[in-house]
Amino acid sequence: AASPADTPPAEVAPFETLVPPTGAEILDAVLQLLVYGIFVAAMARHAMDTLAGRRAVPGTYLAEAARNAVPVALVSVASAVLAMLGLVLLILPGLWALAVLSVAVPAVVFENAGLGALGRSAELTRGYRWPIVGYGIVFVLIFFGFSTVVAILAIAIAGFFHGLGAEALGVTIGLAFALRPGDILIANNY
């Protein structure tokens, strides 16, 4: 009689191993979008004041961004969902959606557009979408290139300190630098 150890493992279809996100993961993604949206809202106001030659007042920017937190969060989540749907269909529709929606958060801040910021962003980016996609691709390549170099250096440092038992720290640092940009870029629709 064959023991369980002698029985070959059952074959698993590729998509049977996909696990839906947990509630905590969904909450984390929404919170990242909210924080990112508030950051973009504050930086957009700061950029406008700088261009106009006005004195920077960071507390005011954050207060204004916080007042717009709900519409910014809704616009950020809607933009991310639309972009992800486009990325699932094919890469180009997702990149195009990112370009179309790239100024939705500033539209909330400067025009109090609410969810209308999605349409306003589409108006404002008309004629500039493919250049926005191009800039985005260049940014992603530079960002991931930098992250990869940092991760490799961290893993090399971990290897150097292997004899001291510090490899876990180095690998953790390396993975943090290698993986966090993905979280940022998923939330980043600019």
Short mmCIF file of C-alpha atoms in Angstrom, two decimals:
data_model
loop_
_atom_site.label_atom_id
_atom_site.label_comp_id
_atom_site.label_asym_id
_atom_site.label_seq_id
_atom_site.Cartn_x
_atom_site.Cartn_y
_atom_site.Cartn_z
CA ALA A 1 0.00 0.00 0.00
CA ALA A 2 1.23 3.50 -0.91
CA SER A 3 1.74 5.98 1.88
CA PRO A 4 0.56 9.61 1.53
CA ALA A 5 4.20 10.65 1.06
CA ASP A 6 4.39 8.45 -2.05
CA THR A 7 1.29 10.05 -3.64
CA PRO A 8 2.17 12.74 -6.21
CA PRO A 9 0.74 16.19 -5.50
CA ALA A 10 -2.48 17.06 -7.32
CA GLU A 11 -2.10 19.47 -10.20
CA VAL A 12 -3.43 22.93 -9.53
CA ALA A 13 -4.83 25.15 -12.25
CA PRO A 14 -2.93 28.48 -12.37
CA PHE A 15 -5.88 30.65 -11.31
CA GLU A 16 -6.94 28.39 -8.46
CA THR A 17 -4.01 29.69 -6.45
CA LEU A 18 -5.15 33.33 -6.62
CA VAL A 19 -6.34 34.53 -3.25
CA PRO A 20 -8.75 37.46 -3.05
CA PRO A 21 -7.51 40.40 -1.02
CA THR A 22 -8.42 40.53 2.64
CA GLY A 23 -10.38 43.37 4.15
CA ALA A 24 -7.19 44.68 5.72
CA GLU A 25 -5.43 44.73 2.34
CA ILE A 26 -8.33 46.60 0.75
CA LEU A 27 -8.37 49.08 3.65
CA ASP A 28 -4.59 49.51 3.29
CA ALA A 29 -4.95 50.26 -0.43
CA VAL A 30 -7.75 52.78 0.18
CA LEU A 31 -5.75 54.49 2.95
CA GLN A 32 -2.70 54.68 0.69
CA LEU A 33 -4.83 56.31 -2.01
CA LEU A 34 -6.27 58.76 0.53
CA VAL A 35 -2.86 59.75 1.92
CA TYR A 36 -1.42 60.01 -1.57
CA GLY A 37 -4.37 62.11 -2.72
CA ILE A 38 -3.98 64.50 0.22
CA PHE A 39 -0.25 64.75 -0.53
CA VAL A 40 -0.93 65.54 -4.21
CA ALA A 41 -3.60 68.08 -3.25
CA ALA A 42 -1.22 69.87 -0.87
CA MET A 43 1.66 69.81 -3.37
CA ALA A 44 -0.56 71.11 -6.18
CA ARG A 45 -1.53 74.14 -4.07
CA HIS A 46 2.11 74.64 -3.06
CA ALA A 47 3.20 74.54 -6.71
CA MET A 48 0.58 77.13 -7.69
CA ASP A 49 1.64 79.48 -4.90
CA THR A 50 5.30 79.05 -5.84
CA LEU A 51 4.58 79.80 -9.50
CA ALA A 52 2.58 82.87 -8.47
CA GLY A 53 5.46 84.07 -6.27
CA ARG A 54 3.47 83.73 -3.06
CA ARG A 55 5.06 82.68 0.23
CA ALA A 56 4.71 78.94 1.01
CA VAL A 57 2.47 78.08 3.96
CA PRO A 58 2.61 74.27 4.37
CA GLY A 59 0.07 74.11 7.22
CA THR A 60 -2.49 75.88 5.04
CA TYR A 61 -1.91 73.43 2.19
CA LEU A 62 -2.42 70.42 4.42
CA ALA A 63 -5.53 71.97 6.01
CA GLU A 64 -7.04 72.64 2.57
CA ALA A 65 -6.14 69.14 1.42
CA ALA A 66 -7.71 67.66 4.56
CA ARG A 67 -10.92 69.64 3.93
CA ASN A 68 -11.01 68.05 0.48
CA ALA A 69 -10.13 64.58 1.82
CA VAL A 70 -13.46 62.91 0.97
CA PRO A 71 -13.70 64.10 -2.66
CA VAL A 72 -9.95 63.53 -3.10
CA ALA A 73 -10.32 59.97 -1.77
CA LEU A 74 -13.34 59.26 -4.00
CA VAL A 75 -11.60 60.65 -7.08
CA SER A 76 -8.38 58.77 -6.23
CA VAL A 77 -10.22 55.46 -5.76
CA ALA A 78 -12.29 55.97 -8.93
CA SER A 79 -9.15 56.85 -10.91
CA ALA A 80 -7.27 53.82 -9.56
CA VAL A 81 -10.17 51.46 -10.33
CA LEU A 82 -10.54 52.80 -13.88
CA ALA A 83 -6.80 52.59 -14.48
CA MET A 84 -6.62 49.04 -13.07
CA LEU A 85 -9.50 47.96 -15.32
CA GLY A 86 -7.61 49.39 -18.27
CA LEU A 87 -4.43 47.63 -17.21
CA VAL A 88 -6.32 44.34 -16.89
CA LEU A 89 -7.73 44.72 -20.41
CA LEU A 90 -4.34 45.50 -21.89
CA ILE A 91 -1.48 47.70 -20.83
CA LEU A 92 -2.19 50.61 -23.20
CA PRO A 93 -5.80 51.25 -22.09
CA GLY A 94 -4.58 51.41 -18.50
CA LEU A 95 -1.80 53.84 -19.35
CA TRP A 96 -4.25 55.93 -21.35
CA ALA A 97 -6.68 55.97 -18.38
CA LEU A 98 -3.84 57.08 -16.08
CA ALA A 99 -3.08 59.95 -18.46
CA VAL A 100 -6.75 60.95 -18.78
CA LEU A 101 -7.20 61.04 -15.00
CA SER A 102 -3.78 62.46 -14.13
CA VAL A 103 -5.03 65.87 -12.98
CA ALA A 104 -8.25 64.78 -11.28
CA VAL A 105 -7.00 65.54 -7.74
CA PRO A 106 -5.80 69.06 -8.65
CA ALA A 107 -9.23 69.62 -10.27
CA VAL A 108 -10.83 68.78 -6.91
CA VAL A 109 -8.51 71.21 -5.11
CA PHE A 110 -8.59 74.17 -7.50
CA GLU A 111 -12.11 73.90 -8.90
CA ASN A 112 -14.02 72.09 -6.12
CA ALA A 113 -15.12 69.71 -8.86
CA GLY A 114 -15.96 66.72 -6.65
CA LEU A 115 -16.46 63.61 -8.78
CA GLY A 116 -16.80 65.94 -11.77
CA ALA A 117 -13.01 66.16 -11.49
CA LEU A 118 -12.80 62.94 -13.53
CA GLY A 119 -14.45 64.64 -16.50
CA ARG A 120 -12.54 67.85 -15.92
CA SER A 121 -9.28 65.91 -15.93
CA ALA A 122 -10.29 64.38 -19.26
CA GLU A 123 -10.87 67.88 -20.66
CA LEU A 124 -7.59 69.25 -19.34
CA THR A 125 -5.46 66.37 -20.65
CA ARG A 126 -6.98 66.30 -24.15
CA GLY A 127 -4.13 66.60 -26.63
CA TYR A 128 -1.47 65.76 -24.03
CA ARG A 129 -2.28 62.17 -23.10
CA TRP A 130 0.41 60.32 -25.03
CA PRO A 131 3.15 62.68 -23.81
CA ILE A 132 1.86 62.10 -20.26
CA VAL A 133 2.05 58.32 -20.87
CA GLY A 134 5.61 58.76 -22.18
CA TYR A 135 6.69 60.73 -19.12
CA GLY A 136 5.05 58.13 -16.90
CA ILE A 137 6.91 55.27 -18.57
CA VAL A 138 10.24 57.08 -18.24
CA PHE A 139 9.49 57.83 -14.57
CA VAL A 140 8.61 54.17 -13.87
CA LEU A 141 11.78 52.92 -15.58
CA ILE A 142 13.98 55.32 -13.61
CA PHE A 143 12.17 54.59 -10.35
CA PHE A 144 12.35 50.80 -10.71
CA GLY A 145 15.95 51.01 -11.89
CA PHE A 146 16.88 52.97 -8.78
CA SER A 147 14.87 50.61 -6.55
CA THR A 148 16.56 47.58 -8.09
CA VAL A 149 20.03 49.01 -7.49
CA VAL A 150 19.15 49.79 -3.86
CA ALA A 151 17.70 46.29 -3.37
CA ILE A 152 20.81 44.65 -4.87
CA LEU A 153 23.07 46.75 -2.64
CA ALA A 154 21.01 45.86 0.43
CA ILE A 155 21.16 42.15 -0.41
CA ALA A 156 24.92 42.43 -1.02
CA ILE A 157 25.33 44.11 2.35
CA ALA A 158 23.29 41.30 3.90
CA GLY A 159 25.63 38.79 2.28
CA PHE A 160 28.63 40.65 3.69
CA PHE A 161 27.17 40.48 7.21
CA HIS A 162 25.96 36.90 6.77
CA GLY A 163 28.52 35.62 9.22
CA LEU A 164 27.14 38.00 11.83
CA GLY A 165 23.59 36.68 11.37
CA ALA A 166 22.36 39.98 9.93
CA GLU A 167 21.15 38.59 6.60
CA ALA A 168 17.50 38.85 7.59
CA LEU A 169 17.87 42.59 8.19
CA GLY A 170 19.57 43.15 4.84
CA VAL A 171 17.04 41.08 2.93
CA THR A 172 14.20 42.89 4.69
CA ILE A 173 15.68 46.28 3.79
CA GLY A 174 16.27 45.12 0.22
CA LEU A 175 12.74 43.83 -0.18
CA ALA A 176 11.30 46.98 1.35
CA PHE A 177 13.09 49.11 -1.23
CA ALA A 178 12.23 46.72 -4.05
CA LEU A 179 8.54 46.25 -3.24
CA ARG A 180 7.29 49.57 -1.85
CA PRO A 181 7.63 51.46 -5.16
CA GLY A 182 5.07 49.04 -6.59
CA ASP A 183 2.60 50.10 -3.93
CA ILE A 184 3.36 53.72 -4.61
CA LEU A 185 3.07 53.37 -8.37
CA ILE A 186 -0.22 51.50 -8.19
CA ALA A 187 -1.67 54.36 -6.18
CA ASN A 188 0.10 56.93 -8.33
CA ASN A 189 -2.04 58.13 -11.20
CA TYR A 190 0.13 61.08 -12.08
#
